[in-house]
mmCIF file of C-alpha atoms in Angstrom:
data_model
loop_
_atom_site.group_PDB
_atom_site.id
_atom_site.type_symbol
_atom_site.label_atom_id
_atom_site.label_comp_id
_atom_site.label_asym_id
_atom_site.label_seq_id
_atom_site.Cartn_x
_atom_site.Cartn_y
_atom_site.Cartn_z
ATOM 1 C CA UNK A 1 -9.084 -25.076 30.452
ATOM 2 C CA UNK A 2 -7.888 -25.161 34.082
ATOM 3 C CA UNK A 3 -7.743 -21.774 35.859
ATOM 4 C CA UNK A 4 -4.049 -22.223 36.755
ATOM 5 C CA UNK A 5 -3.146 -22.930 33.132
ATOM 6 C CA UNK A 6 -5.033 -19.828 32.031
ATOM 7 C CA UNK A 7 -3.033 -17.727 34.499
ATOM 8 C CA UNK A 8 0.249 -19.257 33.355
ATOM 9 C CA UNK A 9 -0.540 -18.579 29.701
ATOM 10 C CA UNK A 10 -1.545 -15.012 30.483
ATOM 11 C CA UNK A 11 1.678 -14.461 32.388
ATOM 12 C CA UNK A 12 3.705 -15.843 29.491
ATOM 13 C CA UNK A 13 2.043 -13.567 26.912
ATOM 14 C CA UNK A 14 4.010 -10.465 25.858
ATOM 15 C CA UNK A 15 3.033 -7.383 27.837
ATOM 16 C CA UNK A 16 1.856 -5.471 24.752
ATOM 17 C CA UNK A 17 -0.254 -8.299 23.322
ATOM 18 C CA UNK A 18 -3.905 -7.302 23.269
ATOM 19 C CA UNK A 19 -6.698 -9.595 24.373
ATOM 20 C CA UNK A 20 -9.230 -7.795 22.181
ATOM 21 C CA UNK A 21 -9.079 -6.406 18.668
ATOM 22 C CA UNK A 22 -9.948 -2.820 19.586
ATOM 23 C CA UNK A 23 -6.984 -2.612 21.950
ATOM 24 C CA UNK A 24 -4.715 -4.310 19.425
ATOM 25 C CA UNK A 25 -5.677 -1.811 16.731
ATOM 26 C CA UNK A 26 -4.936 1.093 19.036
ATOM 27 C CA UNK A 27 -1.570 -0.479 19.868
ATOM 28 C CA UNK A 28 -0.798 -0.764 16.142
ATOM 29 C CA UNK A 29 -1.895 2.829 15.546
ATOM 30 C CA UNK A 30 0.285 4.110 18.389
ATOM 31 C CA UNK A 31 3.334 2.267 17.052
ATOM 32 C CA UNK A 32 2.909 3.667 13.552
ATOM 33 C CA UNK A 33 2.828 7.226 14.847
ATOM 34 C CA UNK A 34 5.534 6.677 17.464
ATOM 35 C CA UNK A 35 8.112 5.114 15.188
ATOM 36 C CA UNK A 36 7.349 5.057 11.489
ATOM 37 C CA UNK A 37 6.273 8.548 10.347
ATOM 38 C CA UNK A 38 9.126 10.834 9.344
ATOM 39 C CA UNK A 39 9.208 14.623 9.658
ATOM 40 C CA UNK A 40 7.780 14.969 6.141
ATOM 41 C CA UNK A 41 4.707 12.906 7.142
ATOM 42 C CA UNK A 42 5.893 9.934 5.071
ATOM 43 C CA UNK A 43 5.838 6.373 6.364
ATOM 44 C CA UNK A 44 9.141 4.517 6.702
ATOM 45 C CA UNK A 45 9.530 0.844 5.907
ATOM 46 C CA UNK A 46 11.481 -0.187 8.989
ATOM 47 C CA UNK A 47 13.223 1.129 12.059
ATOM 48 C CA UNK A 48 14.491 -0.023 15.438
ATOM 49 C CA UNK A 49 12.170 -0.511 18.434
ATOM 50 C CA UNK A 50 13.093 2.973 19.677
ATOM 51 C CA UNK A 51 12.351 4.552 16.289
ATOM 52 C CA UNK A 52 15.928 5.022 15.108
ATOM 53 C CA UNK A 53 16.564 4.818 11.366
ATOM 54 C CA UNK A 54 19.580 5.346 9.134
ATOM 55 C CA UNK A 55 18.436 7.176 6.006
ATOM 56 C CA UNK A 56 20.292 6.997 2.692
ATOM 57 C CA UNK A 57 22.585 9.933 2.040
ATOM 58 C CA UNK A 58 22.105 12.195 -0.995
ATOM 59 C CA UNK A 59 25.164 10.577 -2.569
ATOM 60 C CA UNK A 60 23.732 7.088 -2.062
ATOM 61 C CA UNK A 61 20.485 8.150 -3.703
ATOM 62 C CA UNK A 62 22.394 9.698 -6.615
ATOM 63 C CA UNK A 63 24.468 6.558 -7.151
ATOM 64 C CA UNK A 64 21.558 4.202 -6.575
ATOM 65 C CA UNK A 65 22.738 2.463 -3.410
ATOM 66 C CA UNK A 66 21.808 -0.147 -2.473
ATOM 67 C CA UNK A 67 20.045 -0.041 -5.868
ATOM 68 C CA UNK A 68 18.406 2.607 -8.034
ATOM 69 C CA UNK A 69 14.924 1.332 -7.163
ATOM 70 C CA UNK A 70 15.476 1.995 -3.484
ATOM 71 C CA UNK A 71 14.404 -1.574 -2.731
ATOM 72 C CA UNK A 72 15.265 -2.837 0.765
ATOM 73 C CA UNK A 73 16.124 0.688 2.004
ATOM 74 C CA UNK A 74 14.037 2.269 4.796
ATOM 75 C CA UNK A 75 12.496 4.776 2.336
ATOM 76 C CA UNK A 76 11.357 2.168 -0.202
ATOM 77 C CA UNK A 77 7.562 2.530 -0.007
ATOM 78 C CA UNK A 78 6.546 5.951 1.302
ATOM 79 C CA UNK A 79 4.041 6.811 -1.428
ATOM 80 C CA UNK A 80 2.612 3.300 -1.418
ATOM 81 C CA UNK A 81 2.156 3.086 2.331
ATOM 82 C CA UNK A 82 0.903 6.662 2.839
ATOM 83 C CA UNK A 83 -1.701 6.169 0.134
ATOM 84 C CA UNK A 84 -2.812 2.808 1.466
ATOM 85 C CA UNK A 85 -2.900 3.957 5.084
ATOM 86 C CA UNK A 86 -5.227 6.805 4.121
ATOM 87 C CA UNK A 87 -8.061 4.261 3.930
ATOM 88 C CA UNK A 88 -7.671 3.533 7.642
ATOM 89 C CA UNK A 89 -7.694 7.164 8.761
ATOM 90 C CA UNK A 90 -10.553 8.236 6.495
ATOM 91 C CA UNK A 91 -12.655 5.242 7.549
ATOM 92 C CA UNK A 92 -11.892 5.928 11.199
ATOM 93 C CA UNK A 93 -13.044 9.512 10.626
ATOM 94 C CA UNK A 94 -16.298 8.326 9.034
ATOM 95 C CA UNK A 95 -17.021 6.013 11.949
ATOM 96 C CA UNK A 96 -15.932 8.215 14.868
ATOM 97 C CA UNK A 97 -15.705 11.817 13.626
ATOM 98 C CA UNK A 98 -12.566 11.958 15.752
ATOM 99 C CA UNK A 99 -10.648 15.199 14.999
ATOM 100 C CA UNK A 100 -7.377 13.359 15.653
ATOM 101 C CA UNK A 101 -8.136 10.952 12.800
ATOM 102 C CA UNK A 102 -8.833 13.882 10.491
ATOM 103 C CA UNK A 103 -5.583 15.551 11.541
ATOM 104 C CA UNK A 104 -3.532 12.450 10.837
ATOM 105 C CA UNK A 105 -5.257 11.938 7.482
ATOM 106 C CA UNK A 106 -4.224 15.510 6.667
ATOM 107 C CA UNK A 107 -0.610 14.688 7.517
ATOM 108 C CA UNK A 108 -0.705 11.684 5.191
ATOM 109 C CA UNK A 109 -2.074 13.931 2.437
ATOM 110 C CA UNK A 110 0.725 16.425 3.018
ATOM 111 C CA UNK A 111 3.263 13.620 2.761
ATOM 112 C CA UNK A 112 1.763 12.455 -0.532
ATOM 113 C CA UNK A 113 1.890 15.941 -2.029
ATOM 114 C CA UNK A 114 5.457 16.306 -0.776
ATOM 115 C CA UNK A 115 6.534 13.135 -2.621
ATOM 116 C CA UNK A 116 5.102 14.617 -5.821
ATOM 117 C CA UNK A 117 7.129 17.803 -5.334
ATOM 118 C CA UNK A 118 10.713 16.560 -5.007
ATOM 119 C CA UNK A 119 11.569 16.087 -8.677
ATOM 120 C CA UNK A 120 11.768 18.260 -11.777
ATOM 121 C CA UNK A 121 10.214 15.429 -13.810
ATOM 122 C CA UNK A 122 6.474 16.142 -14.256
ATOM 123 C CA UNK A 123 4.288 13.469 -12.688
ATOM 124 C CA UNK A 124 7.114 11.823 -10.742
ATOM 125 C CA UNK A 125 6.014 10.236 -7.460
ATOM 126 C CA UNK A 126 8.922 9.542 -5.125
ATOM 127 C CA UNK A 127 9.291 6.802 -2.537
ATOM 128 C CA UNK A 128 10.848 8.863 0.243
ATOM 129 C CA UNK A 129 13.689 11.300 0.836
ATOM 130 C CA UNK A 130 17.249 11.312 2.052
ATOM 131 C CA UNK A 131 18.841 13.111 4.971
ATOM 132 C CA UNK A 132 18.654 16.447 3.118
ATOM 133 C CA UNK A 133 14.864 16.258 2.779
ATOM 134 C CA UNK A 134 14.894 16.227 -1.018
ATOM 135 C CA UNK A 135 17.303 13.685 -2.541
ATOM 136 C CA UNK A 136 15.581 10.468 -3.551
ATOM 137 C CA UNK A 137 15.850 7.363 -5.687
ATOM 138 C CA UNK A 138 15.184 7.979 -9.411
ATOM 139 C CA UNK A 139 12.461 5.398 -9.935
ATOM 140 C CA UNK A 140 8.997 5.055 -8.475
ATOM 141 C CA UNK A 141 6.554 2.441 -9.763
ATOM 142 C CA UNK A 142 2.940 1.605 -10.470
ATOM 143 C CA UNK A 143 2.760 0.166 -6.937
ATOM 144 C CA UNK A 144 3.820 3.560 -5.555
ATOM 145 C CA UNK A 145 1.798 5.738 -7.904
ATOM 146 C CA UNK A 146 -1.581 4.019 -7.722
ATOM 147 C CA UNK A 147 -1.830 4.382 -3.897
ATOM 148 C CA UNK A 148 -0.663 7.981 -4.313
ATOM 149 C CA UNK A 149 -3.684 8.677 -6.552
ATOM 150 C CA UNK A 150 -6.051 6.601 -4.449
ATOM 151 C CA UNK A 151 -5.014 8.075 -1.124
ATOM 152 C CA UNK A 152 -5.394 11.638 -2.367
ATOM 153 C CA UNK A 153 -8.789 10.823 -3.867
ATOM 154 C CA UNK A 154 -9.970 9.283 -0.574
ATOM 155 C CA UNK A 155 -8.918 12.430 1.257
ATOM 156 C CA UNK A 156 -10.338 14.750 -1.422
ATOM 157 C CA UNK A 157 -13.830 13.277 -1.090
ATOM 158 C CA UNK A 158 -13.735 12.475 2.644
ATOM 159 C CA UNK A 159 -15.259 15.681 3.961
ATOM 160 C CA UNK A 160 -12.006 16.455 5.783
ATOM 161 C CA UNK A 161 -10.363 18.445 2.982
ATOM 162 C CA UNK A 162 -10.759 22.210 2.892
ATOM 163 C CA UNK A 163 -11.544 23.923 -0.412
ATOM 164 C CA UNK A 164 -7.970 25.192 -0.636
ATOM 165 C CA UNK A 165 -6.662 21.683 -0.032
ATOM 166 C CA UNK A 166 -8.959 20.273 -2.690
ATOM 167 C CA UNK A 167 -7.697 22.837 -5.188
ATOM 168 C CA UNK A 168 -4.074 21.973 -4.420
ATOM 169 C CA UNK A 169 -4.742 18.248 -4.613
ATOM 170 C CA UNK A 170 -6.534 18.692 -7.922
ATOM 171 C CA UNK A 171 -3.522 20.464 -9.446
ATOM 172 C CA UNK A 172 -1.266 17.589 -8.423
ATOM 173 C CA UNK A 173 -3.728 14.968 -9.698
ATOM 174 C CA UNK A 174 -4.050 16.660 -13.094
ATOM 175 C CA UNK A 175 -0.315 17.190 -13.593
ATOM 176 C CA UNK A 176 0.520 13.610 -12.669
ATOM 177 C CA UNK A 177 -2.337 11.962 -14.566
ATOM 178 C CA UNK A 178 -1.583 13.938 -17.720
ATOM 179 C CA UNK A 179 2.101 13.006 -17.521
ATOM 180 C CA UNK A 180 1.141 9.332 -17.269
ATOM 181 C CA UNK A 181 -1.390 9.703 -20.077
ATOM 182 C CA UNK A 182 1.316 11.232 -22.303
ATOM 183 C CA UNK A 183 3.574 8.248 -21.568
ATOM 184 C CA UNK A 184 0.814 5.798 -22.545
ATOM 185 C CA UNK A 185 0.033 4.965 -18.926
ATOM 186 C CA UNK A 186 3.648 4.474 -17.814
ATOM 187 C CA UNK A 187 5.093 6.048 -14.671
ATOM 188 C CA UNK A 188 7.624 8.870 -15.167
ATOM 189 C CA UNK A 189 11.130 8.220 -13.812
ATOM 190 C CA UNK A 190 14.247 10.344 -13.706
ATOM 191 C CA UNK A 191 17.195 10.012 -16.126
ATOM 192 C CA UNK A 192 18.621 7.710 -17.287
ATOM 193 C CA UNK A 193 15.612 5.488 -16.641
ATOM 194 C CA UNK A 194 12.778 7.502 -18.208
ATOM 195 C CA UNK A 195 9.848 5.342 -17.098
ATOM 196 C CA UNK A 196 9.269 2.591 -14.590
ATOM 197 C CA UNK A 197 6.108 0.468 -14.466
ATOM 198 C CA UNK A 198 2.652 1.301 -15.743
ATOM 199 C CA UNK A 199 -1.093 0.743 -15.639
ATOM 200 C CA UNK A 200 -1.615 -0.324 -19.250
ATOM 201 C CA UNK A 201 -1.166 -4.089 -18.958
ATOM 202 C CA UNK A 202 -3.782 -6.825 -18.950
ATOM 203 C CA UNK A 203 -3.960 -8.546 -15.585
ATOM 204 C CA UNK A 204 -5.948 -8.201 -12.397
ATOM 205 C CA UNK A 205 -3.370 -5.851 -10.893
ATOM 206 C CA UNK A 206 -3.260 -3.577 -13.965
ATOM 207 C CA UNK A 207 -6.846 -3.429 -15.241
ATOM 208 C CA UNK A 208 -8.647 -1.956 -12.199
ATOM 209 C CA UNK A 209 -5.898 0.605 -11.638
ATOM 210 C CA UNK A 210 -6.151 2.088 -15.127
ATOM 211 C CA UNK A 211 -9.941 2.133 -15.011
ATOM 212 C CA UNK A 212 -9.888 3.763 -11.579
ATOM 213 C CA UNK A 213 -7.489 6.469 -12.762
ATOM 214 C CA UNK A 214 -9.741 7.380 -15.696
ATOM 215 C CA UNK A 215 -12.988 7.225 -13.709
ATOM 216 C CA UNK A 216 -11.577 9.191 -10.791
ATOM 217 C CA UNK A 217 -10.090 11.876 -13.028
ATOM 218 C CA UNK A 218 -13.425 12.299 -14.783
ATOM 219 C CA UNK A 219 -15.106 12.750 -11.402
ATOM 220 C CA UNK A 220 -12.679 15.346 -10.073
ATOM 221 C CA UNK A 221 -12.157 17.317 -13.301
ATOM 222 C CA UNK A 222 -15.376 16.787 -15.259
ATOM 223 C CA UNK A 223 -13.271 16.532 -18.421
ATOM 224 C CA UNK A 224 -14.866 14.352 -21.099
ATOM 225 C CA UNK A 225 -11.556 12.881 -22.219
ATOM 226 C CA UNK A 226 -11.221 10.914 -19.005
ATOM 227 C CA UNK A 227 -14.658 9.360 -19.429
ATOM 228 C CA UNK A 228 -13.751 8.528 -23.028
ATOM 229 C CA UNK A 229 -10.567 6.801 -21.823
ATOM 230 C CA UNK A 230 -12.587 4.874 -19.247
ATOM 231 C CA UNK A 231 -15.161 3.671 -21.803
ATOM 232 C CA UNK A 232 -12.501 2.733 -24.346
ATOM 233 C CA UNK A 233 -10.330 0.774 -21.913
ATOM 234 C CA UNK A 234 -13.182 -1.196 -20.330
ATOM 235 C CA UNK A 235 -13.519 -3.553 -23.264
ATOM 236 C CA UNK A 236 -9.956 -3.681 -24.553
ATOM 237 C CA UNK A 237 -8.181 -7.034 -24.381
ATOM 238 C CA UNK A 238 -4.564 -7.988 -24.782
ATOM 239 C CA UNK A 239 -1.673 -9.809 -23.252
ATOM 240 C CA UNK A 240 0.034 -13.002 -24.212
ATOM 241 C CA UNK A 241 -2.253 -16.001 -24.459
ATOM 242 C CA UNK A 242 -5.253 -14.329 -22.853
ATOM 243 C CA UNK A 243 -8.263 -12.585 -24.348
ATOM 244 C CA UNK A 244 -9.847 -11.152 -21.202
ATOM 245 C CA UNK A 245 -10.966 -7.547 -21.404
ATOM 246 C CA UNK A 246 -10.115 -5.204 -18.576
ATOM 247 C CA UNK A 247 -13.676 -5.469 -17.346
ATOM 248 C CA UNK A 248 -13.364 -9.257 -17.323
ATOM 249 C CA UNK A 249 -10.109 -8.982 -15.384
ATOM 250 C CA UNK A 250 -11.957 -6.871 -12.828
ATOM 251 C CA UNK A 251 -14.667 -9.526 -12.460
ATOM 252 C CA UNK A 252 -11.940 -12.199 -12.210
ATOM 253 C CA UNK A 253 -10.707 -10.650 -8.991
ATOM 254 C CA UNK A 254 -7.538 -11.244 -7.005
ATOM 255 C CA UNK A 255 -6.311 -14.821 -7.405
ATOM 256 C CA UNK A 256 -2.968 -16.470 -6.835
ATOM 257 C CA UNK A 257 -2.864 -19.157 -9.476
ATOM 258 C CA UNK A 258 0.885 -19.694 -8.948
ATOM 259 C CA UNK A 259 0.374 -20.498 -5.268
ATOM 260 C CA UNK A 260 2.381 -17.516 -4.025
ATOM 261 C CA UNK A 261 0.092 -15.041 -2.203
ATOM 262 C CA UNK A 262 1.071 -11.388 -2.505
ATOM 263 C CA UNK A 263 -1.909 -9.531 -1.109
ATOM 264 C CA UNK A 264 0.236 -6.513 -0.254
ATOM 265 C CA UNK A 265 0.611 -5.546 -3.922
ATOM 266 C CA UNK A 266 -2.539 -7.176 -5.316
ATOM 267 C CA UNK A 267 -4.654 -5.216 -2.842
ATOM 268 C CA UNK A 268 -4.047 -2.141 -4.995
ATOM 269 C CA UNK A 269 -6.289 -3.727 -7.607
ATOM 270 C CA UNK A 270 -8.881 -4.530 -4.946
ATOM 271 C CA UNK A 271 -8.852 -0.931 -3.674
ATOM 272 C CA UNK A 272 -9.357 0.236 -7.245
ATOM 273 C CA UNK A 273 -12.257 -2.201 -7.649
ATOM 274 C CA UNK A 274 -13.932 -1.001 -4.472
ATOM 275 C CA UNK A 275 -13.691 2.603 -5.592
ATOM 276 C CA UNK A 276 -14.937 1.756 -9.082
ATOM 277 C CA UNK A 277 -17.916 -0.010 -7.504
ATOM 278 C CA UNK A 278 -18.632 3.101 -5.429
ATOM 279 C CA UNK A 279 -18.251 5.581 -8.311
ATOM 280 C CA UNK A 280 -20.028 3.661 -11.076
ATOM 281 C CA UNK A 281 -23.749 4.237 -11.715
ATOM 282 C CA UNK A 282 -24.193 1.605 -14.438
ATOM 283 C CA UNK A 283 -25.597 -1.408 -12.562
ATOM 284 C CA UNK A 284 -24.205 -3.895 -15.101
ATOM 285 C CA UNK A 285 -20.668 -2.606 -14.553
ATOM 286 C CA UNK A 286 -21.181 -2.390 -10.793
ATOM 287 C CA UNK A 287 -22.190 -6.052 -10.774
ATOM 288 C CA UNK A 288 -18.927 -7.033 -12.462
ATOM 289 C CA UNK A 289 -16.906 -5.019 -9.962
ATOM 290 C CA UNK A 290 -18.908 -6.588 -7.164
ATOM 291 C CA UNK A 291 -18.060 -10.053 -8.490
ATOM 292 C CA UNK A 292 -14.376 -9.189 -8.457
ATOM 293 C CA UNK A 293 -14.541 -7.901 -4.899
ATOM 294 C CA UNK A 294 -16.252 -11.071 -3.662
ATOM 295 C CA UNK A 295 -13.695 -13.268 -5.419
ATOM 296 C CA UNK A 296 -10.832 -11.196 -4.040
ATOM 297 C CA UNK A 297 -12.166 -11.525 -0.495
ATOM 298 C CA UNK A 298 -12.580 -15.289 -0.922
ATOM 299 C CA UNK A 299 -8.977 -15.574 -2.084
ATOM 300 C CA UNK A 300 -7.721 -13.410 0.760
ATOM 301 C CA UNK A 301 -9.443 -15.587 3.360
ATOM 302 C CA UNK A 302 -6.900 -18.287 2.563
ATOM 303 C CA UNK A 303 -4.060 -16.106 3.889
ATOM 304 C CA UNK A 304 -5.590 -15.246 7.260
ATOM 305 C CA UNK A 305 -4.610 -18.511 8.893
ATOM 306 C CA UNK A 306 -0.889 -17.814 8.451
ATOM 307 C CA UNK A 307 -1.075 -15.216 11.237
ATOM 308 C CA UNK A 308 -1.381 -18.093 13.727
ATOM 309 C CA UNK A 309 2.144 -19.218 12.779
ATOM 310 C CA UNK A 310 3.652 -15.986 14.081
ATOM 311 C CA UNK A 311 5.684 -16.221 17.273
ATOM 312 C CA UNK A 312 5.899 -12.946 19.193
ATOM 313 C CA UNK A 313 8.846 -14.309 21.153
ATOM 314 C CA UNK A 314 10.873 -14.977 17.997
ATOM 315 C CA UNK A 315 14.401 -13.555 18.165
ATOM 316 C CA UNK A 316 15.540 -14.205 14.599
ATOM 317 C CA UNK A 317 18.198 -11.616 13.712
ATOM 318 C CA UNK A 318 17.592 -8.552 11.589
ATOM 319 C CA UNK A 319 20.460 -6.494 10.168
ATOM 320 C CA UNK A 320 19.465 -2.864 10.540
ATOM 321 C CA UNK A 321 22.587 -1.771 8.681
ATOM 322 C CA UNK A 322 21.074 -2.148 5.224
ATOM 323 C CA UNK A 323 24.350 -0.846 3.779
ATOM 324 C CA UNK A 324 25.758 -4.374 3.968
ATOM 325 C CA UNK A 325 24.056 -4.737 0.575
ATOM 326 C CA UNK A 326 26.380 -2.114 -0.892
ATOM 327 C CA UNK A 327 29.109 -4.756 -1.111
ATOM 328 C CA UNK A 328 27.220 -6.092 -4.140
ATOM 329 C CA UNK A 329 26.552 -2.687 -5.624
ATOM 330 C CA UNK A 330 27.403 -1.845 -9.215
ATOM 331 C CA UNK A 331 26.315 1.062 -11.440
ATOM 332 C CA UNK A 332 22.894 0.705 -13.073
ATOM 333 C CA UNK A 333 21.606 2.505 -16.148
ATOM 334 C CA UNK A 334 18.435 0.506 -16.877
ATOM 335 C CA UNK A 335 15.488 -0.723 -14.856
ATOM 336 C CA UNK A 336 16.486 -4.309 -15.678
ATOM 337 C CA UNK A 337 19.988 -3.784 -14.256
ATOM 338 C CA UNK A 338 18.583 -2.215 -11.096
ATOM 339 C CA UNK A 339 16.061 -4.997 -10.560
ATOM 340 C CA UNK A 340 18.632 -7.748 -11.163
ATOM 341 C CA UNK A 341 20.953 -6.158 -8.610
ATOM 342 C CA UNK A 342 18.120 -5.759 -6.087
ATOM 343 C CA UNK A 343 17.189 -9.432 -6.350
ATOM 344 C CA UNK A 344 20.799 -10.486 -5.772
ATOM 345 C CA UNK A 345 20.969 -8.210 -2.751
ATOM 346 C CA UNK A 346 17.749 -9.594 -1.312
ATOM 347 C CA UNK A 347 19.048 -13.143 -1.439
ATOM 348 C CA UNK A 348 22.173 -12.121 0.445
ATOM 349 C CA UNK A 349 20.320 -9.828 2.853
ATOM 350 C CA UNK A 350 17.859 -12.590 3.691
ATOM 351 C CA UNK A 351 20.725 -14.718 5.020
ATOM 352 C CA UNK A 352 21.778 -12.108 7.581
ATOM 353 C CA UNK A 353 18.213 -10.896 8.237
ATOM 354 C CA UNK A 354 15.936 -13.945 8.447
ATOM 355 C CA UNK A 355 13.509 -11.841 10.502
ATOM 356 C CA UNK A 356 12.652 -9.923 7.329
ATOM 357 C CA UNK A 357 11.262 -12.999 5.595
ATOM 358 C CA UNK A 358 9.300 -14.006 8.661
ATOM 359 C CA UNK A 359 7.567 -10.632 8.909
ATOM 360 C CA UNK A 360 6.752 -10.451 5.203
ATOM 361 C CA UNK A 361 5.305 -13.976 5.172
ATOM 362 C CA UNK A 362 3.578 -14.166 8.554
ATOM 363 C CA UNK A 363 2.675 -10.520 9.223
ATOM 364 C CA UNK A 364 2.483 -8.612 5.960
ATOM 365 C CA UNK A 365 0.546 -11.213 3.985
ATOM 366 C CA UNK A 366 -2.227 -11.960 6.514
ATOM 367 C CA UNK A 367 -2.777 -8.320 7.545
ATOM 368 C CA UNK A 368 -3.075 -7.125 3.947
ATOM 369 C CA UNK A 369 -5.351 -10.075 3.231
ATOM 370 C CA UNK A 370 -7.551 -9.100 6.186
ATOM 371 C CA UNK A 371 -7.926 -5.646 4.675
ATOM 372 C CA UNK A 372 -8.855 -7.158 1.295
ATOM 373 C CA UNK A 373 -11.601 -9.202 2.959
ATOM 374 C CA UNK A 374 -13.132 -6.028 4.390
ATOM 375 C CA UNK A 375 -13.194 -4.276 1.000
ATOM 376 C CA UNK A 376 -15.973 -6.539 -0.273
ATOM 377 C CA UNK A 377 -19.328 -4.694 -0.055
ATOM 378 C CA UNK A 378 -21.424 -7.531 1.442
ATOM 379 C CA UNK A 379 -21.765 -6.468 5.079
ATOM 380 C CA UNK A 380 -23.547 -9.609 6.249
ATOM 381 C CA UNK A 381 -20.762 -11.791 4.845
ATOM 382 C CA UNK A 382 -18.146 -9.573 6.458
ATOM 383 C CA UNK A 383 -19.841 -9.902 9.829
ATOM 384 C CA UNK A 384 -19.627 -13.690 9.441
ATOM 385 C CA UNK A 385 -15.877 -13.367 8.856
ATOM 386 C CA UNK A 386 -15.293 -10.890 11.683
ATOM 387 C CA UNK A 387 -13.836 -13.368 14.171
ATOM 388 C CA UNK A 388 -11.200 -14.563 11.695
ATOM 389 C CA UNK A 389 -10.196 -10.991 10.953
ATOM 390 C CA UNK A 390 -9.974 -10.202 14.646
ATOM 391 C CA UNK A 391 -7.728 -13.233 15.179
ATOM 392 C CA UNK A 392 -5.280 -11.689 12.721
ATOM 393 C CA UNK A 393 -5.453 -8.297 14.413
ATOM 394 C CA UNK A 394 -4.742 -9.742 17.886
ATOM 395 C CA UNK A 395 -1.934 -12.057 16.741
ATOM 396 C CA UNK A 396 0.882 -9.531 17.056
ATOM 397 C CA UNK A 397 2.856 -7.580 19.606
ATOM 398 C CA UNK A 398 3.241 -4.477 17.456
ATOM 399 C CA UNK A 399 6.010 -3.026 19.623
ATOM 400 C CA UNK A 400 8.293 -5.861 18.522
ATOM 401 C CA UNK A 401 7.733 -5.654 14.783
ATOM 402 C CA UNK A 402 10.544 -4.178 12.716
ATOM 403 C CA UNK A 403 8.579 -3.367 9.575
ATOM 404 C CA UNK A 404 5.664 -0.945 9.372
ATOM 405 C CA UNK A 405 3.721 -3.285 7.097
ATOM 406 C CA UNK A 406 1.217 -4.167 9.802
ATOM 407 C CA UNK A 407 -0.657 -0.870 9.279
ATOM 408 C CA UNK A 408 -3.556 -2.464 7.284
ATOM 409 C CA UNK A 409 -4.961 -3.899 10.522
ATOM 410 C CA UNK A 410 -6.360 -0.427 11.148
ATOM 411 C CA UNK A 411 -8.164 -0.277 7.819
ATOM 412 C CA UNK A 412 -9.514 -3.801 8.323
ATOM 413 C CA UNK A 413 -10.788 -2.934 11.812
ATOM 414 C CA UNK A 414 -12.518 0.314 10.896
ATOM 415 C CA UNK A 415 -14.157 -1.158 7.801
ATOM 416 C CA UNK A 416 -15.367 -3.987 10.012
ATOM 417 C CA UNK A 417 -16.874 -1.412 12.383
ATOM 418 C CA UNK A 418 -18.740 0.182 9.476
ATOM 419 C CA UNK A 419 -20.289 -3.192 8.673
ATOM 420 C CA UNK A 420 -21.668 -3.692 12.185
#
């Protein structure tokens, strides 16, 4: 390339674009902590470039506006994102022993415990809170609750947690796990909904999560019942038209047979697999988990290339006033009614906020996929894939992104450093 052309391209690049992955990761980290962490140490979904956000009011949470799931509101995914982001901070701590990483991991832990303390329903894990610091939407989900468990477990065993913290975390883990156990592996929700989502199904996303819960609870409590649950559920099969056991689903790994990648939710199963592989001592079972991790990483590699389609200069509009969706609002008394309303709202919201779809497709998917690739245990293979992961990390000007869903670049980077 001619020197003049190189200079012109450099001049045209956004000021906050990083030429190297280490700088890009630090830029991403700085943006998360500048804009997206609320005063309760819970990650927000979106905000303006200056960090402004309009939180739902207590009345909106009570009525379920824009919907009772809290979908598309700025407090939609606090438990999910805090729990997932813990992997980045704990891994950074392992690699660097940086006290700042430990301190921020502690704040994430405090946010997770907070979200388990805002309801009178035992075992309820909230998404986020309203302007009063307590009001919240009445339904969580399996996608919120699994990262809640996983993030606390990562912190509990990290070496960062004090003995007092470990005791507090253990009380929350036991209360929540026993509530889910009593509901046959469904997630508690507030009236009138009762439950919302669960771990008991037969699919790649369900099977590793249930097995992780049982294995992890046996490790932290020593109670035999959790090991018995783990052993019993390993070889159970079910589901319509499929006879795979949960162990076989684990070995199957993350795949997108319908052609629609969704690494950002499927990665929960991959995180569970990685932790099962680390906790298990039976080499036969470890080999099956290892197979699933390798398959998941291979699938995720297919999403990395979409990062190259992102345009940092894109000015597609985004409607920060999410209350425009309240024009479609109607009362909801069942999960089905809430989900149907939320899907209608998303279709309408997408028309006034095309930027949302661009970020979910071209930022969220490849960055979560990059993290999935790094969760596979084969370090030599990961080193071979390092340049493709780094291309994802350096693709974005993080100061211009509206959604916080770029945070997995940190976990991908620090796991890559461990493999070097």
